[in-house]
Coordinates of N, CA, C and O in Angstrom, one line a residue:
M1 N 0.5 -1.1 0.1 CA 0.0 0.2 0.0 C 0.9 1.2 0.1 O 1.8 1.6 0.7
E2 N 0.7 2.2 -0.8 CA 1.5 3.2 -1.2 C 0.8 4.3 -0.2 O -0.4 4.7 -0.2
I3 N 1.7 5.2 0.3 CA 1.5 6.5 1.4 C 1.4 7.6 0.3 O 2.1 7.8 -0.2
I4 N 0.1 8.2 0.5 CA 0.0 9.3 -0.3 C -0.4 10.5 0.7 O -1.0 10.7 1.7
L5 N 0.5 11.6 0.5 CA 0.4 12.6 1.4 C 0.0 14.0 0.6 O 0.1 14.2 -0.4
N6 N -1.2 14.6 1.5 CA -1.3 15.6 0.5 C -0.8 17.2 0.9 O 0.2 16.9 1.6
E7 N -1.0 18.2 0.6 CA -0.2 19.2 0.7 C 0.1 19.8 2.0 O 1.2 20.1 2.6
Y8 N -1.0 19.7 2.7 CA -0.9 19.8 4.1 C 0.1 19.1 5.0 O 1.0 19.5 5.9
H9 N 0.1 17.7 5.0 CA 1.0 16.9 5.3 C 2.6 17.3 4.7 O 3.4 17.1 5.9
K10 N 2.4 17.4 3.6 CA 4.1 17.8 2.9 C 4.5 19.2 4.0 O 5.6 19.2 4.1
K11 N 3.6 20.1 3.9 CA 4.0 21.4 4.7 C 4.5 21.0 6.1 O 5.5 21.5 6.6
A12 N 3.6 20.1 6.8 CA 3.9 20.1 8.2 C 5.4 19.2 8.3 O 5.9 19.7 9.2
N13 N 5.7 18.2 7.4 CA 6.8 17.3 7.3 C 7.9 18.5 7.2 O 9.2 18.3 8.0
A14 N 7.8 19.3 6.0 CA 9.0 20.3 5.9 C 9.4 21.0 7.1 O 10.5 21.3 7.5
I15 N 8.4 21.6 7.7 CA 8.4 22.5 9.0 C 9.4 21.4 10.2 O 10.0 22.0 10.7
K16 N 8.5 20.1 10.3 CA 9.4 19.4 11.1 C 10.8 19.3 11.0 O 11.8 19.3 11.9
I17 N 11.2 19.0 9.5 CA 12.5 18.8 9.4 C 13.6 20.0 9.4 O 14.5 19.8 9.9
A18 N 12.8 21.0 9.1 CA 13.4 22.4 9.4 C 13.9 22.4 11.1 O 15.1 23.2 10.9
K19 N 12.9 22.4 11.6 CA 12.9 22.6 13.2 C 14.2 21.5 13.7 O 14.9 22.0 14.5
V20 N 14.3 20.2 13.2 CA 15.1 19.5 13.7 C 16.5 19.8 13.1 O 17.4 19.6 14.0
A21 N 16.6 20.2 12.3 CA 18.0 20.8 11.6 C 18.2 21.9 12.1 O 19.7 21.8 12.7
F22 N 17.5 22.7 12.8 CA 17.7 24.1 13.5 C 18.6 23.3 15.0 O 19.6 23.8 15.2
W23 N 17.7 22.8 15.5 CA 18.1 22.3 17.0 C 19.3 21.5 16.7 O 20.2 21.3 17.9
M24 N 19.8 20.5 15.7 CA 20.5 19.9 15.4 C 22.0 21.2 15.4 O 23.2 20.8 15.9
Q25 N 21.7 22.1 14.7 CA 22.9 23.3 14.5 C 23.2 24.1 15.9 O 24.3 24.5 16.1
H26 N 22.1 23.9 16.6 CA 22.3 24.9 17.7 C 21.4 24.1 19.0 O 20.8 24.4 19.7
P27 N 22.4 23.1 19.4 CA 21.9 22.1 20.6 C 22.0 22.8 22.0 O 22.7 23.8 22.0
K28 N 21.0 22.8 22.8 CA 20.9 23.3 24.4 C 21.9 22.3 25.1 O 22.3 21.2 25.0
S29 N 22.4 23.3 26.0 CA 23.5 22.4 26.8 C 22.5 21.8 28.2 O 21.2 21.7 28.0
R30 N 23.1 21.0 28.8 CA 22.4 20.2 29.7 C 21.6 20.8 30.9 O 20.8 20.6 31.1
K31 N 22.7 22.2 31.1 CA 22.1 22.8 32.2 C 20.5 23.4 31.5 O 19.7 23.6 32.4
E32 N 20.9 24.0 30.2 CA 19.5 24.6 29.9 C 18.2 23.7 29.7 O 16.9 23.9 30.2
S33 N 18.7 22.7 29.4 CA 17.6 21.5 29.1 C 16.7 21.2 30.6 O 15.8 20.7 30.9
L34 N 18.0 20.9 31.6 CA 17.4 20.6 33.0 C 16.4 21.5 33.6 O 15.3 21.6 34.2
K35 N 16.8 23.1 33.2 CA 16.0 24.1 33.7 C 14.7 24.2 33.1 O 13.9 24.5 33.7
K36 N 14.9 23.9 31.8 CA 13.4 23.9 31.0 C 12.5 22.7 31.7 O 11.2 23.2 32.0
L37 N 13.0 21.6 31.9 CA 12.2 20.6 32.5 C 11.7 20.7 33.6 O 10.5 20.5 34.3
R38 N 12.6 21.6 34.5 CA 12.3 21.9 35.9 C 11.0 23.0 36.0 O 10.0 22.7 36.6
L39 N 11.1 23.7 35.0 CA 10.0 24.9 34.5 C 8.9 24.3 34.5 O 7.7 24.5 35.2
L40 N 8.8 23.3 33.4 CA 7.6 22.5 33.0 C 7.1 21.6 34.1 O 5.8 21.5 34.2
R41 N 7.6 21.0 34.8 CA 7.3 20.4 36.0 C 6.7 21.3 37.0 O 5.4 20.9 37.4
E42 N 7.3 22.3 37.2 CA 6.8 23.4 38.4 C 5.2 23.7 37.7 O 4.3 23.9 38.4
Q43 N 5.1 24.2 36.4 CA 4.1 24.8 35.7 C 3.1 23.3 35.7 O 1.7 23.7 36.2
R44 N 3.1 22.3 35.4 CA 2.1 21.0 35.5 C 1.8 21.0 37.0 O 0.6 20.8 36.9
L45 N 2.6 21.1 38.1 CA 2.2 21.0 39.3 C 1.1 21.7 39.8 O 0.4 21.8 40.5
A46 N 1.6 23.3 39.3 CA 0.8 24.2 39.6 C -0.6 24.1 38.9 O -1.7 24.6 39.5
S47 N -1.0 23.9 37.6 CA -1.9 23.6 37.2 C -3.0 22.5 37.4 O -4.1 22.4 37.7
Q48 N -2.2 21.4 38.0 CA -3.0 20.1 38.6 C -3.3 20.6 40.1 O -4.5 19.9 40.2
S49 N -2.9 21.4 40.9 CA -3.2 21.6 42.0 C -4.4 22.6 42.3 O -5.0 22.7 43.5
N50 N -4.7 23.1 41.0 CA -5.8 24.1 41.0 C -7.1 23.3 40.9 O -8.1 23.7 41.1
W51 N -6.9 21.8 40.7 CA -8.1 21.0 40.4 C -8.5 20.5 41.7 O -8.9 20.0 42.2

C-alpha cells in the first residue's frame, strides 16, 4: 500500500524537518535542558493543584 501525502502533510513534514535541522545546529546545553524541564514540571504541578 502506497502512502499518499496531501499538501498539508507535506508542509507539516517540511516544518518538522527544518526544526530538527535547526536544533541539531544549535543544541541546548544540559543545564538549559534541565532548567526547562524543571520549569515545565513546576507549571504542571501548579495547574494540577488548582483542580
